[in-house]
PDB file of C-alpha atoms in Angstrom:
ATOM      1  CA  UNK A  26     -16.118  -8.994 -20.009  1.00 57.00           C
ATOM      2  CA  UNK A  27     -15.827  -6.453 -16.980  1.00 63.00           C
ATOM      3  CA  UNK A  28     -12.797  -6.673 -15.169  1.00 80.00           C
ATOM      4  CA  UNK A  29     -11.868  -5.240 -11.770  1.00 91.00           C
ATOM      5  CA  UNK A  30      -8.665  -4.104  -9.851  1.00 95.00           C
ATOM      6  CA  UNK A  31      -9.250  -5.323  -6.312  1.00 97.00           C
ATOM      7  CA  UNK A  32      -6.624  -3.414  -4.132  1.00 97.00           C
ATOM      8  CA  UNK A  33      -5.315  -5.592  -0.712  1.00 98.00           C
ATOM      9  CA  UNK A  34      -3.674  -3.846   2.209  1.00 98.00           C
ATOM     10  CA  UNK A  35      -1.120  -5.379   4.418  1.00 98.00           C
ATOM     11  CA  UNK A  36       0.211  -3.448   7.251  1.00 98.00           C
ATOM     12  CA  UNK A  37       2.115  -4.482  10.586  1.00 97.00           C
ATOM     13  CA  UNK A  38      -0.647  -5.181  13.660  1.00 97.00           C
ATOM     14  CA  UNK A  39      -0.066  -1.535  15.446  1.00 95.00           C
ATOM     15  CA  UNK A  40       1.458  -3.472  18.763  1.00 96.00           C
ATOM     16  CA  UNK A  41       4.471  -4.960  16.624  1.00 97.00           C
ATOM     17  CA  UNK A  42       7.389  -3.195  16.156  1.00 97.00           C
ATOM     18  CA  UNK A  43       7.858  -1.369  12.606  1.00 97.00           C
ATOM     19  CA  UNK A  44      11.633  -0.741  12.222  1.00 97.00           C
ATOM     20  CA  UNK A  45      11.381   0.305   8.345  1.00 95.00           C
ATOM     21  CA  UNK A  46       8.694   2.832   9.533  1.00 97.00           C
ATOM     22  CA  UNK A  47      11.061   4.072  12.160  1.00 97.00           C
ATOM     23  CA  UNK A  48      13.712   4.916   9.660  1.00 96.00           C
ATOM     24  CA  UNK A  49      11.329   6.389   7.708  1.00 96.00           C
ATOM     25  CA  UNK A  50      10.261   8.784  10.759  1.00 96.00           C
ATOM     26  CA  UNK A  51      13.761   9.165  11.832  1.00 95.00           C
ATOM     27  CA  UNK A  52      15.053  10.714   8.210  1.00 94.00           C
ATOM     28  CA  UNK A  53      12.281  12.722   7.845  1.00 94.00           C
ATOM     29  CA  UNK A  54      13.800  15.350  10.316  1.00 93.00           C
ATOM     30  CA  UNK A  55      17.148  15.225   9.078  1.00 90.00           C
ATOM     31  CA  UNK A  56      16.087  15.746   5.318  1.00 88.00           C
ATOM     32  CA  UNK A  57      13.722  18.821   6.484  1.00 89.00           C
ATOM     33  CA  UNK A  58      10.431  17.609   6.891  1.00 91.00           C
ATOM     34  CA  UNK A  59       8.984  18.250  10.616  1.00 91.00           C
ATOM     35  CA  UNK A  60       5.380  17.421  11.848  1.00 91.00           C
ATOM     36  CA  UNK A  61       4.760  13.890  11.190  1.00 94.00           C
ATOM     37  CA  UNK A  62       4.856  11.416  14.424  1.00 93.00           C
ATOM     38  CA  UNK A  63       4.750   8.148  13.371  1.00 95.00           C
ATOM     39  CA  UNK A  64       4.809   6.002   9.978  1.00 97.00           C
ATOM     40  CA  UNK A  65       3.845   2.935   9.706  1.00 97.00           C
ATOM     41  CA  UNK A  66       5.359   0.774   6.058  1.00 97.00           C
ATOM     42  CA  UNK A  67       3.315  -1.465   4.679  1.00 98.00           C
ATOM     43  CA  UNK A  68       2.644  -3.511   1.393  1.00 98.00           C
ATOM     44  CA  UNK A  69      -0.058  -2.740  -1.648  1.00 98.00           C
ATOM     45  CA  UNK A  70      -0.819  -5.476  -3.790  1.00 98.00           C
ATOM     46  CA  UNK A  71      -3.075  -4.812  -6.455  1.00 97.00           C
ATOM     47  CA  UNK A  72      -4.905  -7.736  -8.100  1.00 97.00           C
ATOM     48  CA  UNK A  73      -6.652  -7.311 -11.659  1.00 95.00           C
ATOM     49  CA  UNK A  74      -9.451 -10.107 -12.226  1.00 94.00           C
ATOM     50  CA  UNK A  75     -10.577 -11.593 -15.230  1.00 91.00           C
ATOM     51  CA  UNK A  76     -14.076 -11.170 -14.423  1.00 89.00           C
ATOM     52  CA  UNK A  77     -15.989  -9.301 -11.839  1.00 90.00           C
ATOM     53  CA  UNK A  78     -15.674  -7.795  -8.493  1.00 90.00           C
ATOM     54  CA  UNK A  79     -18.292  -9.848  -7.325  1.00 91.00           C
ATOM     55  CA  UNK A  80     -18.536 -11.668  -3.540  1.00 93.00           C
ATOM     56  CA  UNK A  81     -17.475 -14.612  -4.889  1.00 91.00           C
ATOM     57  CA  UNK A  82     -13.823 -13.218  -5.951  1.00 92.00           C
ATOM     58  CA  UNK A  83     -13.574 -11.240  -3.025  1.00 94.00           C
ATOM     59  CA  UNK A  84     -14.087 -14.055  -0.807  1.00 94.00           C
ATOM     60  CA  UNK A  85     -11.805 -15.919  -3.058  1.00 93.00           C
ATOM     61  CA  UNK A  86      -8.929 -12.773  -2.920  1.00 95.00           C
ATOM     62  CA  UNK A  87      -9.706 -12.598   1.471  1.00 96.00           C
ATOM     63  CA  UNK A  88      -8.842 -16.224   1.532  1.00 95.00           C
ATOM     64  CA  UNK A  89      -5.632 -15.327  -0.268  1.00 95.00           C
ATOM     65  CA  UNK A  90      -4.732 -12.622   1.734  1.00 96.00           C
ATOM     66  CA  UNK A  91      -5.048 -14.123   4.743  1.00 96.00           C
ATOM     67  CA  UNK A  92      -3.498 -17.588   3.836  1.00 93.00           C
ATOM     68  CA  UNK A  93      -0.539 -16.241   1.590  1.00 92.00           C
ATOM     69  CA  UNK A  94      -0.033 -12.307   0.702  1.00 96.00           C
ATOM     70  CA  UNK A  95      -0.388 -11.051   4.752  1.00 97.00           C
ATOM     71  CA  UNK A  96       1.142 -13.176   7.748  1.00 97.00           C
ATOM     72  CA  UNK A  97      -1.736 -12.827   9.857  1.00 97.00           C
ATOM     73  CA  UNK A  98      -0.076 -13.835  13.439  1.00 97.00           C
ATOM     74  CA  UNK A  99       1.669  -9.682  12.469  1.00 98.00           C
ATOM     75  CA  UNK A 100      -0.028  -8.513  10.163  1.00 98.00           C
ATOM     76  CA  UNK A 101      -3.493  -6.925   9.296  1.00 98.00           C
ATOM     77  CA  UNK A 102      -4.965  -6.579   5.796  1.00 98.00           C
ATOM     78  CA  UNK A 103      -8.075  -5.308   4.154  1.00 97.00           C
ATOM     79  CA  UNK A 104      -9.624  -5.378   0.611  1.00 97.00           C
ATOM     80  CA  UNK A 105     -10.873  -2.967  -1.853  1.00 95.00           C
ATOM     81  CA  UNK A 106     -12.396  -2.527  -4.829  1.00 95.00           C
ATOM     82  CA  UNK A 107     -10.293  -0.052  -6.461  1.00 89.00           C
ATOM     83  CA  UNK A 108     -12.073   0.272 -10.237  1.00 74.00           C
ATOM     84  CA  UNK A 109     -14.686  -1.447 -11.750  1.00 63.00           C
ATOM     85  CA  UNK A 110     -13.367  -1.323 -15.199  1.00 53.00           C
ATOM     86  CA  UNK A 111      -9.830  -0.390 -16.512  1.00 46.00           C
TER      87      UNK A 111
ATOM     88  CA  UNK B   1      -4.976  19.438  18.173  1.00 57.00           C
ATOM     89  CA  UNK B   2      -6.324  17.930  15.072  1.00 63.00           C
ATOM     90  CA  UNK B   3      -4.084  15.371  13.758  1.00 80.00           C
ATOM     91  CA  UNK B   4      -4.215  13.573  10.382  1.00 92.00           C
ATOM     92  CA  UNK B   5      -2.967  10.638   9.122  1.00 95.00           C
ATOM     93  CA  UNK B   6      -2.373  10.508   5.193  1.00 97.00           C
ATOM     94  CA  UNK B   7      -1.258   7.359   3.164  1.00 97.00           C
ATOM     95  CA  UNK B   8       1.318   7.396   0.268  1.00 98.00           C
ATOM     96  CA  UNK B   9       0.982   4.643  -2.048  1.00 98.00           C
ATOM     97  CA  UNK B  10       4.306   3.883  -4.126  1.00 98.00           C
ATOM     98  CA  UNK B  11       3.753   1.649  -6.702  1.00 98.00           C
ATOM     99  CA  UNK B  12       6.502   0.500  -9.639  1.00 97.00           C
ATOM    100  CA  UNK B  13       5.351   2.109 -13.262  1.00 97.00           C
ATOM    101  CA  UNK B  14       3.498   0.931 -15.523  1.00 95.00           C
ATOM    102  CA  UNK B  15       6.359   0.061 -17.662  1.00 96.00           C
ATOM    103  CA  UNK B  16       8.674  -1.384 -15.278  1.00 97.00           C
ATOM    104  CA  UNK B  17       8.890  -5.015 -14.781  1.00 97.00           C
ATOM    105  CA  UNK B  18       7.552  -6.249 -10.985  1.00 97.00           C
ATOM    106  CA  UNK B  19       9.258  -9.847 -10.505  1.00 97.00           C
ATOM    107  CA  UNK B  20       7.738  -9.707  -6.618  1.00 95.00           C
ATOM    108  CA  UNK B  21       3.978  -8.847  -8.636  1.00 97.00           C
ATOM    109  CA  UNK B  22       4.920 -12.171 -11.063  1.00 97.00           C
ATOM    110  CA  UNK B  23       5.604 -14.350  -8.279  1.00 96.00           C
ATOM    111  CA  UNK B  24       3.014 -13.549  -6.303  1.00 96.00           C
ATOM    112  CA  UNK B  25       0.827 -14.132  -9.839  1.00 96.00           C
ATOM    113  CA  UNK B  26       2.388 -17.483 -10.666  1.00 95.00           C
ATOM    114  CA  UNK B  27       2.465 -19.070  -7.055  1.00 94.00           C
ATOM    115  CA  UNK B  28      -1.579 -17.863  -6.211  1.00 94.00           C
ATOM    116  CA  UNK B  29      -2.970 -20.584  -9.172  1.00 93.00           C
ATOM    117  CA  UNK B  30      -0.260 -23.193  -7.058  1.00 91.00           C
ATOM    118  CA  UNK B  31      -2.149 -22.416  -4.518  1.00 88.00           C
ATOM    119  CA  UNK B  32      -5.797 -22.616  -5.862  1.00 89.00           C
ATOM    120  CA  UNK B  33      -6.858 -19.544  -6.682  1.00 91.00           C
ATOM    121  CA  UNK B  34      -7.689 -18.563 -10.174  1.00 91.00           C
ATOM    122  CA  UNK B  35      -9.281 -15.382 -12.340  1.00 91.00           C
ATOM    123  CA  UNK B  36      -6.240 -13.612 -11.670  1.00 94.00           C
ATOM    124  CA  UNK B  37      -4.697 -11.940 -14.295  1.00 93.00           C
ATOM    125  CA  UNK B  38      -2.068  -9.664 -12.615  1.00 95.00           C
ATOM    126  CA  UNK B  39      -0.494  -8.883  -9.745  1.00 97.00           C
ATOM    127  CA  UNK B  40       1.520  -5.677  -8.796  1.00 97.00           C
ATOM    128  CA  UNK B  41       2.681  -4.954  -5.373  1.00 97.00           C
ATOM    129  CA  UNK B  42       3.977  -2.009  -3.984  1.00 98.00           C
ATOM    130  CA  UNK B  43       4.298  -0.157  -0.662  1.00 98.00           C
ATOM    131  CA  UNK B  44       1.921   2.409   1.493  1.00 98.00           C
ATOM    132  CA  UNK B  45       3.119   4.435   4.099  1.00 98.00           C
ATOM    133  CA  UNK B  46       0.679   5.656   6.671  1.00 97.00           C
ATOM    134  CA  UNK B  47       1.998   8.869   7.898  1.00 97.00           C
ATOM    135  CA  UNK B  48       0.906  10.394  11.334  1.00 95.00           C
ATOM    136  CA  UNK B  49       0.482  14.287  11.049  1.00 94.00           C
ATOM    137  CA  UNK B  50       0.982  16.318  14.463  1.00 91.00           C
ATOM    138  CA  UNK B  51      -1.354  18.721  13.191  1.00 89.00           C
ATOM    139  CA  UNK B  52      -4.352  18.872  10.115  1.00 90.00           C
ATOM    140  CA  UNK B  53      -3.552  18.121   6.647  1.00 90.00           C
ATOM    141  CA  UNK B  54      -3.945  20.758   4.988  1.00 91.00           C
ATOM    142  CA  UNK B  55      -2.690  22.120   1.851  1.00 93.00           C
ATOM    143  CA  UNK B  56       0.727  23.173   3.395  1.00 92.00           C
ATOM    144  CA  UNK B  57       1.286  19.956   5.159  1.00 92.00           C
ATOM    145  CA  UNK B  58       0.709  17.682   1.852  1.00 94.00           C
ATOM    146  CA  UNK B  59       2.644  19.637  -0.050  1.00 94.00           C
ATOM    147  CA  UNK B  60       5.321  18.497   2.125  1.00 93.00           C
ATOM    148  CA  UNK B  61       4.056  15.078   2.140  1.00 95.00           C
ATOM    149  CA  UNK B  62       4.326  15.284  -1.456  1.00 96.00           C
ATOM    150  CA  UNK B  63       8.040  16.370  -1.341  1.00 95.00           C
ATOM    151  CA  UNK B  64       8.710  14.141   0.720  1.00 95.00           C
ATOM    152  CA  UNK B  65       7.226  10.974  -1.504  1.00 96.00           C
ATOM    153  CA  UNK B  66       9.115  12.038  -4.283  1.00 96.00           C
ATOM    154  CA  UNK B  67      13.056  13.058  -2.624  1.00 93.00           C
ATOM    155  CA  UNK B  68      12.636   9.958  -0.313  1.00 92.00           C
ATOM    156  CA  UNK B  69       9.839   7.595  -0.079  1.00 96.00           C
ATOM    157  CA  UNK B  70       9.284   7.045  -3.822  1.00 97.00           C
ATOM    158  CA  UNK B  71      12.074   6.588  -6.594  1.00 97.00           C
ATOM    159  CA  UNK B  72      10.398   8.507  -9.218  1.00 97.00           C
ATOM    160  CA  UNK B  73      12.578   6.961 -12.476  1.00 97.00           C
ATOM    161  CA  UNK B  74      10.983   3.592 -11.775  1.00 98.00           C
ATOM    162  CA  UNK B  75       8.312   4.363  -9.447  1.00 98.00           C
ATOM    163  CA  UNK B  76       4.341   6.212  -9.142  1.00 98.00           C
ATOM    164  CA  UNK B  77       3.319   7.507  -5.932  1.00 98.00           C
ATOM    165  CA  UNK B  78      -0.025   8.948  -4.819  1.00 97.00           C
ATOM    166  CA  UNK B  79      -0.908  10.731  -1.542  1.00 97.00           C
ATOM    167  CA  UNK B  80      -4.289  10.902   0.327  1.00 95.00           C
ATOM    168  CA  UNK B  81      -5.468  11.965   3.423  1.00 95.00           C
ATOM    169  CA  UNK B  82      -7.148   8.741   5.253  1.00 89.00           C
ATOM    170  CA  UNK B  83      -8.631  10.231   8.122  1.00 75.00           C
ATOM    171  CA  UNK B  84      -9.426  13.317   9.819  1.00 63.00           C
ATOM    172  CA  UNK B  85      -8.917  12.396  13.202  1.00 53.00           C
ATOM    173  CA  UNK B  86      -8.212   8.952  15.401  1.00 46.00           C
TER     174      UNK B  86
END
């Protein structure tokens, strides 16, 4: 039976505040490494399926995103297939 | 100026045990959704370059992932380049 690794995205809407992405920006100087102006932290979930990447489950996995794994008032998310077989 | 922005994905190994990935697993058939046989979750950073990311700059990306943004005894990261230019 094929299976599929769906991958789902959830990052902070750009106009709220991202204070674990500020630290993140903030050490970088201090431990040496110069040239990056801004980060953004976010969460990967990745989702294997029992059967196939098909519309169906990827309806099934945006439903879940948007209702449980991402707080959508904050957050944005997407979904991707990542591999079609392991 | 060309700017970049590259994404590191940090993800928990293979081996290691991801108690947020089980409960995410356990609560989503709760919740109604099945054909889901495992969940992992992890973190992506989304890194804004001040200049192009090229070789020089992800090598320090990749430096960076593994002193700092990644704990690489229990953790996987991968870096990419997502876009180009905004």
């Amino acid at each position: 039976m094929p299976v599929a690794r769906v991958v789902v995205d959830v990052m902070l809407k750009p106009e709220i505040l991202d204070p674990q992405g500020q630290a993140v920006q903030r050490a970088l100087p201090r431990l040496g490494f110069d040239g990056i102006s801004d980060v953004r932290q976010g969460k990967r979930f990745e989702l294997e399926l029992d059967g196939p990447a098909d519309e169906a489950a990827l309806a099934r996995i945006r439903e879940a995103a948007e209702t449980f794994l991402a707080n959508t008032v904050i957050e944005d998310f997407t979904v991707r297939i990542e591999e079609e077989a392991k």
